[in-house]
PDB file of C-alpha atoms in Angstrom:
ATOM      1  CA  LYS V   1       2.888 -19.363   6.255  1.00 66.00           C
ATOM      2  CA  ALA V   2      -0.510 -17.031   6.557  1.00 80.00           C
ATOM      3  CA  GLY V   3      -0.895 -13.932   5.212  1.00 93.00           C
ATOM      4  CA  VAL V   4      -2.637 -10.734   6.633  1.00 97.00           C
ATOM      5  CA  THR V   5      -5.987 -10.963   7.565  1.00 97.00           C
ATOM      6  CA  GLN V   6      -8.160  -8.737   8.455  1.00 98.00           C
ATOM      7  CA  THR V   7     -11.980  -8.829   9.979  1.00 97.00           C
ATOM      8  CA  PRO V   8     -14.798  -7.957   8.949  1.00 97.00           C
ATOM      9  CA  ARG V   9     -14.207  -8.039   4.979  1.00 97.00           C
ATOM     10  CA  TYR V  10     -17.475  -5.966   4.675  1.00 97.00           C
ATOM     11  CA  LEU V  11     -19.332  -3.569   7.019  1.00 96.00           C
ATOM     12  CA  ILE V  12     -22.556  -1.002   6.795  1.00 98.00           C
ATOM     13  CA  LYS V  13     -22.800   1.701   9.203  1.00 98.00           C
ATOM     14  CA  THR V  14     -24.874   4.925   9.900  1.00 98.00           C
ATOM     15  CA  ARG V  15     -23.525   8.214  10.054  1.00 98.00           C
ATOM     16  CA  GLY V  16     -22.223   9.154  13.636  1.00 98.00           C
ATOM     17  CA  GLN V  17     -22.022   5.664  15.037  1.00 98.00           C
ATOM     18  CA  GLN V  18     -18.051   4.270  15.654  1.00 98.00           C
ATOM     19  CA  VAL V  19     -16.586   1.357  14.161  1.00 98.00           C
ATOM     20  CA  THR V  20     -13.510  -0.794  14.815  1.00 98.00           C
ATOM     21  CA  LEU V  21     -11.552  -2.899  12.420  1.00 98.00           C
ATOM     22  CA  SER V  22      -9.293  -5.885  13.322  1.00 98.00           C
ATOM     23  CA  CYS V  23      -5.690  -6.757  11.467  1.00 98.00           C
ATOM     24  CA  SER V  24      -3.771  -9.813  12.272  1.00 98.00           C
ATOM     25  CA  PRO V  25      -0.343  -9.696  10.924  1.00 96.00           C
ATOM     26  CA  ILE V  26       1.977 -11.946   9.354  1.00 95.00           C
ATOM     27  CA  SER V  27       3.577 -14.139  12.171  1.00 94.00           C
ATOM     28  CA  GLY V  28       7.123 -12.540  13.479  1.00 91.00           C
ATOM     29  CA  HIS V  29       5.849  -9.172  11.986  1.00 92.00           C
ATOM     30  CA  ARG V  30       5.774  -6.641  14.391  1.00 92.00           C
ATOM     31  CA  SER V  31       5.187  -3.511  12.444  1.00 91.00           C
ATOM     32  CA  VAL V  32       1.322  -3.120  11.456  1.00 94.00           C
ATOM     33  CA  SER V  33       0.043   0.071   9.120  1.00 94.00           C
ATOM     34  CA  TRP V  34      -2.920   0.995   8.385  1.00 96.00           C
ATOM     35  CA  TYR V  35      -4.325   2.460   4.948  1.00 96.00           C
ATOM     36  CA  GLN V  36      -7.414   4.267   3.926  1.00 97.00           C
ATOM     37  CA  GLN V  37      -7.872   3.646  -0.004  1.00 96.00           C
ATOM     38  CA  THR V  38     -10.502   5.861  -1.927  1.00 93.00           C
ATOM     39  CA  PRO V  39     -11.259   6.458  -5.434  1.00 87.00           C
ATOM     40  CA  GLY V  40     -10.469   9.905  -5.343  1.00 81.00           C
ATOM     41  CA  GLN V  41      -7.287  10.113  -2.778  1.00 82.00           C
ATOM     42  CA  GLY V  42      -5.823   6.349  -3.374  1.00 86.00           C
ATOM     43  CA  LEU V  43      -4.116   5.162  -0.722  1.00 91.00           C
ATOM     44  CA  GLN V  44      -3.227   7.415   2.244  1.00 93.00           C
ATOM     45  CA  PHE V  45      -1.263   6.124   5.512  1.00 92.00           C
ATOM     46  CA  LEU V  46      -3.112   6.518   8.718  1.00 95.00           C
ATOM     47  CA  PHE V  47      -0.370   5.421  11.126  1.00 93.00           C
ATOM     48  CA  GLU V  48       1.745   2.703  11.700  1.00 92.00           C
ATOM     49  CA  TYR V  49       2.560   0.748  15.114  1.00 93.00           C
ATOM     50  CA  PHE V  50       5.486  -1.016  16.346  1.00 92.00           C
ATOM     51  CA  SER V  51       5.756  -2.748  19.985  1.00 91.00           C
ATOM     52  CA  GLU V  52       2.702  -1.235  20.559  1.00 94.00           C
ATOM     53  CA  THR V  53       3.707   2.141  20.108  1.00 93.00           C
ATOM     54  CA  GLN V  54       2.492   4.462  17.449  1.00 93.00           C
ATOM     55  CA  ARG V  55       5.194   5.883  15.746  1.00 90.00           C
ATOM     56  CA  ASN V  56       3.977   7.699  13.298  1.00 88.00           C
ATOM     57  CA  LYS V  57       0.696   9.056  11.841  1.00 91.00           C
ATOM     58  CA  GLY V  58      -0.912  10.527   8.628  1.00 91.00           C
ATOM     59  CA  ASN V  59      -2.890  13.942   8.343  1.00 92.00           C
ATOM     60  CA  PHE V  60      -6.071  12.156   9.486  1.00 96.00           C
ATOM     61  CA  PRO V  61      -8.816  14.209  12.085  1.00 97.00           C
ATOM     62  CA  GLY V  62      -8.642  12.051  15.661  1.00 96.00           C
ATOM     63  CA  ARG V  63     -11.759  10.768  15.114  1.00 98.00           C
ATOM     64  CA  PHE V  64      -9.292   8.093  13.811  1.00 98.00           C
ATOM     65  CA  SER V  65      -7.362   5.904  16.268  1.00 97.00           C
ATOM     66  CA  GLY V  66      -5.837   2.654  16.609  1.00 97.00           C
ATOM     67  CA  ARG V  67      -3.780   0.265  18.913  1.00 97.00           C
ATOM     68  CA  GLN V  68      -1.540  -2.913  18.575  1.00 97.00           C
ATOM     69  CA  PHE V  69      -1.703  -5.336  21.351  1.00 97.00           C
ATOM     70  CA  SER V  70       1.237  -7.386  22.524  1.00 96.00           C
ATOM     71  CA  ASN V  71       0.937 -10.270  20.102  1.00 95.00           C
ATOM     72  CA  SER V  72       1.093  -7.596  17.122  1.00 95.00           C
ATOM     73  CA  ARG V  73      -2.666  -7.773  16.067  1.00 98.00           C
ATOM     74  CA  SER V  74      -3.805  -3.857  15.966  1.00 98.00           C
ATOM     75  CA  GLU V  75      -7.195  -2.630  15.787  1.00 98.00           C
ATOM     76  CA  MET V  76      -8.278   0.555  14.338  1.00 98.00           C
ATOM     77  CA  ASN V  77     -11.093   2.577  15.342  1.00 98.00           C
ATOM     78  CA  VAL V  78     -13.059   5.291  13.748  1.00 98.00           C
ATOM     79  CA  SER V  79     -15.352   7.381  15.621  1.00 96.00           C
ATOM     80  CA  THR V  80     -18.319   9.359  14.457  1.00 97.00           C
ATOM     81  CA  LEU V  81     -18.401   7.815  11.354  1.00 98.00           C
ATOM     82  CA  GLU V  82     -19.189  10.684   8.137  1.00 98.00           C
ATOM     83  CA  LEU V  83     -20.566   9.714   4.919  1.00 97.00           C
ATOM     84  CA  GLY V  84     -16.628  10.504   3.510  1.00 96.00           C
ATOM     85  CA  ASP V  85     -15.123   7.527   5.738  1.00 97.00           C
ATOM     86  CA  SER V  86     -16.626   5.517   3.103  1.00 97.00           C
ATOM     87  CA  ALA V  87     -13.777   3.461   2.079  1.00 97.00           C
ATOM     88  CA  LEU V  88     -11.335   0.442   1.534  1.00 97.00           C
ATOM     89  CA  TYR V  89      -9.332   0.134   4.789  1.00 98.00           C
ATOM     90  CA  LEU V  90      -6.233  -1.902   4.319  1.00 97.00           C
ATOM     91  CA  CYS V  91      -3.605  -3.281   6.815  1.00 96.00           C
ATOM     92  CA  ALA V  92       0.017  -4.213   6.381  1.00 94.00           C
ATOM     93  CA  SER V  93       2.557  -5.722   8.050  1.00 93.00           C
ATOM     94  CA  SER V  94       5.946  -5.903   8.052  1.00 89.00           C
ATOM     95  CA  LEU V  95       8.841  -7.393   9.786  1.00 85.00           C
ATOM     96  CA  GLU V  96      10.482  -3.848  11.260  1.00 78.00           C
ATOM     97  CA  GLY V  97       9.185  -1.343   9.391  1.00 60.00           C
ATOM     98  CA  THR V  98      11.843   0.955   9.612  1.00 58.00           C
ATOM     99  CA  GLY V  99      10.939   1.430   5.847  1.00 56.00           C
ATOM    100  CA  ALA V 100      13.243  -0.576   4.211  1.00 60.00           C
ATOM    101  CA  TYR V 101      11.624  -4.022   5.009  1.00 74.00           C
ATOM    102  CA  GLU V 102       8.715  -5.176   2.499  1.00 85.00           C
ATOM    103  CA  GLN V 103       5.436  -4.459   3.702  1.00 88.00           C
ATOM    104  CA  TYR V 104       2.381  -7.032   2.900  1.00 92.00           C
ATOM    105  CA  PHE V 105      -1.170  -6.105   2.666  1.00 95.00           C
ATOM    106  CA  GLY V 106      -4.276  -7.681   4.124  1.00 97.00           C
ATOM    107  CA  PRO V 107      -7.459  -7.881   1.905  1.00 96.00           C
ATOM    108  CA  GLY V 108      -8.872  -4.636   3.731  1.00 97.00           C
ATOM    109  CA  THR V 109     -12.440  -4.110   4.828  1.00 98.00           C
ATOM    110  CA  ARG V 110     -14.800  -2.291   3.139  1.00 97.00           C
ATOM    111  CA  LEU V 111     -16.883   0.250   5.058  1.00 98.00           C
ATOM    112  CA  THR V 112     -19.510   1.800   3.788  1.00 98.00           C
ATOM    113  CA  VAL V 113     -21.190   4.504   5.453  1.00 98.00           C
ATOM    114  CA  THR V 114     -24.577   5.325   5.059  1.00 97.00           C
TER     115      THR V 114
ATOM    116  CA  GLY W   1       5.924  17.621   0.999  1.00 64.00           C
ATOM    117  CA  GLU W   2       6.540  14.069   0.227  1.00 77.00           C
ATOM    118  CA  ASN W   3       4.873  13.221  -3.049  1.00 88.00           C
ATOM    119  CA  VAL W   4       4.974  10.075  -5.509  1.00 94.00           C
ATOM    120  CA  GLU W   5       3.330  10.941  -9.033  1.00 96.00           C
ATOM    121  CA  GLN W   6       2.852   7.875 -11.294  1.00 97.00           C
ATOM    122  CA  HIS W   7       2.184   8.187 -14.939  1.00 97.00           C
ATOM    123  CA  PRO W   8       0.049   6.782 -17.258  1.00 97.00           C
ATOM    124  CA  SER W   9      -3.137   6.313 -14.909  1.00 96.00           C
ATOM    125  CA  THR W  10      -4.387   3.935 -17.306  1.00 97.00           C
ATOM    126  CA  LEU W  11      -2.498   2.093 -20.223  1.00 98.00           C
ATOM    127  CA  SER W  12      -3.722  -0.871 -22.358  1.00 98.00           C
ATOM    128  CA  VAL W  13      -1.655  -2.968 -24.610  1.00 97.00           C
ATOM    129  CA  GLN W  14      -1.960  -6.056 -26.590  1.00 97.00           C
ATOM    130  CA  GLU W  15      -1.238  -9.344 -25.327  1.00 97.00           C
ATOM    131  CA  GLY W  16       2.635 -10.081 -25.727  1.00 97.00           C
ATOM    132  CA  ASP W  17       3.574  -6.068 -25.746  1.00 97.00           C
ATOM    133  CA  SER W  18       5.809  -4.793 -22.828  1.00 98.00           C
ATOM    134  CA  ALA W  19       3.994  -2.355 -20.817  1.00 98.00           C
ATOM    135  CA  VAL W  20       5.889   0.478 -19.066  1.00 98.00           C
ATOM    136  CA  ILE W  21       5.078   2.644 -15.374  1.00 98.00           C
ATOM    137  CA  LYS W  22       6.973   5.423 -14.456  1.00 98.00           C
ATOM    138  CA  CYS W  23       6.974   7.189 -11.014  1.00 98.00           C
ATOM    139  CA  THR W  24       9.191  10.203  -9.801  1.00 97.00           C
ATOM    140  CA  TYR W  25       9.431  10.366  -6.270  1.00 94.00           C
ATOM    141  CA  SER W  26      10.214  14.301  -4.643  1.00 91.00           C
ATOM    142  CA  ASP W  27      12.348  13.104  -1.369  1.00 86.00           C
ATOM    143  CA  SER W  28      15.728  12.755  -2.181  1.00 84.00           C
ATOM    144  CA  ALA W  29      16.457  10.396   1.283  1.00 82.00           C
ATOM    145  CA  SER W  30      13.910   7.562  -0.406  1.00 87.00           C
ATOM    146  CA  ASN W  31      15.983   4.264   0.002  1.00 86.00           C
ATOM    147  CA  TYR W  32      13.156   1.671  -0.910  1.00 88.00           C
ATOM    148  CA  PHE W  33      10.358   1.335  -3.965  1.00 93.00           C
ATOM    149  CA  PRO W  34       7.850  -1.351  -3.686  1.00 93.00           C
ATOM    150  CA  TRP W  35       5.493  -1.972  -6.340  1.00 97.00           C
ATOM    151  CA  TYR W  36       2.268  -3.541  -5.627  1.00 97.00           C
ATOM    152  CA  LYS W  37      -0.678  -5.232  -8.011  1.00 97.00           C
ATOM    153  CA  GLN W  38      -4.023  -4.627  -7.196  1.00 97.00           C
ATOM    154  CA  GLU W  39      -6.817  -7.393  -8.368  1.00 95.00           C
ATOM    155  CA  LEU W  40     -10.275  -6.256  -7.773  1.00 91.00           C
ATOM    156  CA  GLY W  41     -11.594  -6.828  -4.518  1.00 88.00           C
ATOM    157  CA  LYS W  42      -8.354  -7.801  -2.830  1.00 92.00           C
ATOM    158  CA  GLY W  43      -5.279  -6.070  -1.370  1.00 95.00           C
ATOM    159  CA  PRO W  44      -2.606  -4.794  -3.199  1.00 96.00           C
ATOM    160  CA  GLN W  45       0.128  -7.373  -3.539  1.00 96.00           C
ATOM    161  CA  LEU W  46       3.978  -6.578  -3.404  1.00 94.00           C
ATOM    162  CA  ILE W  47       5.426  -7.868  -6.968  1.00 96.00           C
ATOM    163  CA  ILE W  48       8.870  -6.604  -6.868  1.00 96.00           C
ATOM    164  CA  ASP W  49      10.844  -3.699  -4.886  1.00 93.00           C
ATOM    165  CA  ILE W  50      14.726  -2.205  -5.337  1.00 92.00           C
ATOM    166  CA  ARG W  51      16.402  -0.564  -3.042  1.00 87.00           C
ATOM    167  CA  SER W  52      18.744   2.871  -3.534  1.00 80.00           C
ATOM    168  CA  ASN W  53      22.181   0.961  -3.814  1.00 81.00           C
ATOM    169  CA  VAL W  54      20.690  -0.933  -6.726  1.00 81.00           C
ATOM    170  CA  GLY W  55      20.136   0.297 -10.496  1.00 90.00           C
ATOM    171  CA  GLU W  56      18.077  -2.377 -12.010  1.00 94.00           C
ATOM    172  CA  LYS W  57      16.428  -5.906 -10.762  1.00 94.00           C
ATOM    173  CA  LYS W  58      14.643  -8.298 -12.222  1.00 96.00           C
ATOM    174  CA  ASP W  59      12.435 -11.231 -11.756  1.00 94.00           C
ATOM    175  CA  GLN W  60      11.021 -13.205 -14.731  1.00 96.00           C
ATOM    176  CA  ARG W  61       8.852 -10.944 -17.122  1.00 97.00           C
ATOM    177  CA  ILE W  62       8.662  -8.270 -14.534  1.00 98.00           C
ATOM    178  CA  ALA W  63      11.645  -5.491 -13.823  1.00 98.00           C
ATOM    179  CA  VAL W  64      12.281  -2.202 -12.427  1.00 97.00           C
ATOM    180  CA  THR W  65      15.089   0.571 -12.842  1.00 97.00           C
ATOM    181  CA  LEU W  66      16.066   3.101 -10.349  1.00 95.00           C
ATOM    182  CA  ASN W  67      17.297   6.450 -11.175  1.00 94.00           C
ATOM    183  CA  LYS W  68      18.575   8.332  -7.894  1.00 91.00           C
ATOM    184  CA  THR W  69      19.518  11.459  -9.872  1.00 92.00           C
ATOM    185  CA  ALA W  70      16.468  11.974 -11.263  1.00 93.00           C
ATOM    186  CA  LYS W  71      14.458  10.665  -8.493  1.00 94.00           C
ATOM    187  CA  HIS W  72      12.589   8.156 -11.010  1.00 95.00           C
ATOM    188  CA  PHE W  73      11.904   4.638 -11.130  1.00 97.00           C
ATOM    189  CA  SER W  74      10.072   1.927 -13.351  1.00 98.00           C
ATOM    190  CA  LEU W  75       8.209  -1.316 -13.665  1.00 98.00           C
ATOM    191  CA  HIS W  76       8.963  -2.797 -16.826  1.00 98.00           C
ATOM    192  CA  ILE W  77       6.728  -5.840 -17.817  1.00 98.00           C
ATOM    193  CA  THR W  78       7.484  -8.024 -20.774  1.00 97.00           C
ATOM    194  CA  GLU W  79       5.531 -10.515 -22.830  1.00 97.00           C
ATOM    195  CA  THR W  80       1.883  -9.106 -21.063  1.00 98.00           C
ATOM    196  CA  GLN W  81      -0.762 -11.678 -20.568  1.00 97.00           C
ATOM    197  CA  PRO W  82      -4.801 -11.172 -19.400  1.00 96.00           C
ATOM    198  CA  GLU W  83      -3.884 -11.774 -15.990  1.00 96.00           C
ATOM    199  CA  ASP W  84      -1.537  -8.780 -15.820  1.00 97.00           C
ATOM    200  CA  SER W  85      -4.454  -6.666 -16.249  1.00 97.00           C
ATOM    201  CA  ALA W  86      -4.749  -4.643 -12.648  1.00 97.00           C
ATOM    202  CA  VAL W  87      -3.833  -1.664 -11.005  1.00 97.00           C
ATOM    203  CA  TYR W  88      -0.172  -0.836 -10.162  1.00 98.00           C
ATOM    204  CA  PHE W  89       0.944   0.931  -7.445  1.00 97.00           C
ATOM    205  CA  CYS W  90       4.280   2.560  -6.538  1.00 97.00           C
ATOM    206  CA  ALA W  91       5.349   3.571  -3.604  1.00 94.00           C
ATOM    207  CA  ALA W  92       8.184   5.193  -1.870  1.00 91.00           C
ATOM    208  CA  SER W  93      10.169   5.040   1.723  1.00 84.00           C
ATOM    209  CA  PRO W  94      11.562   8.223   2.617  1.00 70.00           C
ATOM    210  CA  THR W  95      13.823   9.348   5.120  1.00 55.00           C
ATOM    211  CA  SER W  96      14.489   6.339   7.323  1.00 60.00           C
ATOM    212  CA  GLY W  97      12.610   6.641  10.834  1.00 60.00           C
ATOM    213  CA  THR W  98       9.127   7.848   9.351  1.00 64.00           C
ATOM    214  CA  TYR W  99       8.074   4.394   9.234  1.00 69.00           C
ATOM    215  CA  LYS W 100       5.158   4.852   6.056  1.00 79.00           C
ATOM    216  CA  TYR W 101       5.077   4.669   2.293  1.00 86.00           C
ATOM    217  CA  ILE W 102       3.690   7.130   0.191  1.00 89.00           C
ATOM    218  CA  PHE W 103       2.002   5.671  -2.941  1.00 93.00           C
ATOM    219  CA  GLY W 104       1.729   6.598  -6.421  1.00 95.00           C
ATOM    220  CA  THR W 105      -1.859   7.391  -7.427  1.00 94.00           C
ATOM    221  CA  GLY W 106      -2.183   4.125  -9.313  1.00 96.00           C
ATOM    222  CA  THR W 107      -1.800   3.064 -13.185  1.00 97.00           C
ATOM    223  CA  ARG W 108      -5.247   0.728 -14.769  1.00 97.00           C
ATOM    224  CA  LEU W 109      -3.359  -1.588 -16.486  1.00 98.00           C
ATOM    225  CA  LYS W 110      -5.993  -3.474 -19.409  1.00 98.00           C
ATOM    226  CA  VAL W 111      -3.992  -6.571 -21.920  1.00 97.00           C
ATOM    227  CA  LEU W 112      -5.960  -6.741 -24.624  1.00 95.00           C
ATOM    228  CA  ALA W 113      -6.426 -10.343 -25.813  1.00 90.00           C
TER     229      ALA W 113
END
């Protein structure tokens, strides 16, 4: 069974630009969550989607947005990039995502903002 | 608010010794507690988990214990090997319906050969 895939793996963007990251969950998984990982803040929850609906959102500014498609694939977008947005962005998928199901992570997208 | 504290932040052990990492959570309604191992350049990998109706779970050299009264859970690795060197994260799933995990700050484990 294929794992969670994320594209691209690496990105370099300039301050002020926008970026879109993509995540394909494990086949059959309907919940996709996104996390930001930085050395200083650790793993921080961005948002979770299930059946194309955002069910929860973390404490991030509105520049961070996401969506989920009917095939459960998900994208997240960051507009007006800031230097502090440099991080590893991780996507995780779960069967149902109710909190009691195993969550599996992808390899992440390393975003560098210059 | 929701919080998971993890200790220690770094841990060095000799190969063959045991390693213990501890976490404390704040939301008493949390019902699912996974542990992840993250190697350099990779995403976190689920290694073991425990649910609130169980006190202990073991999988070969790895075990997790849960004390719901004290809101503590711990990861135990026995007979450590160099390939166990990585960053380990604990997490707690708060009240059902919030659809998110709260992660600890991570423990960097170094197994010295």
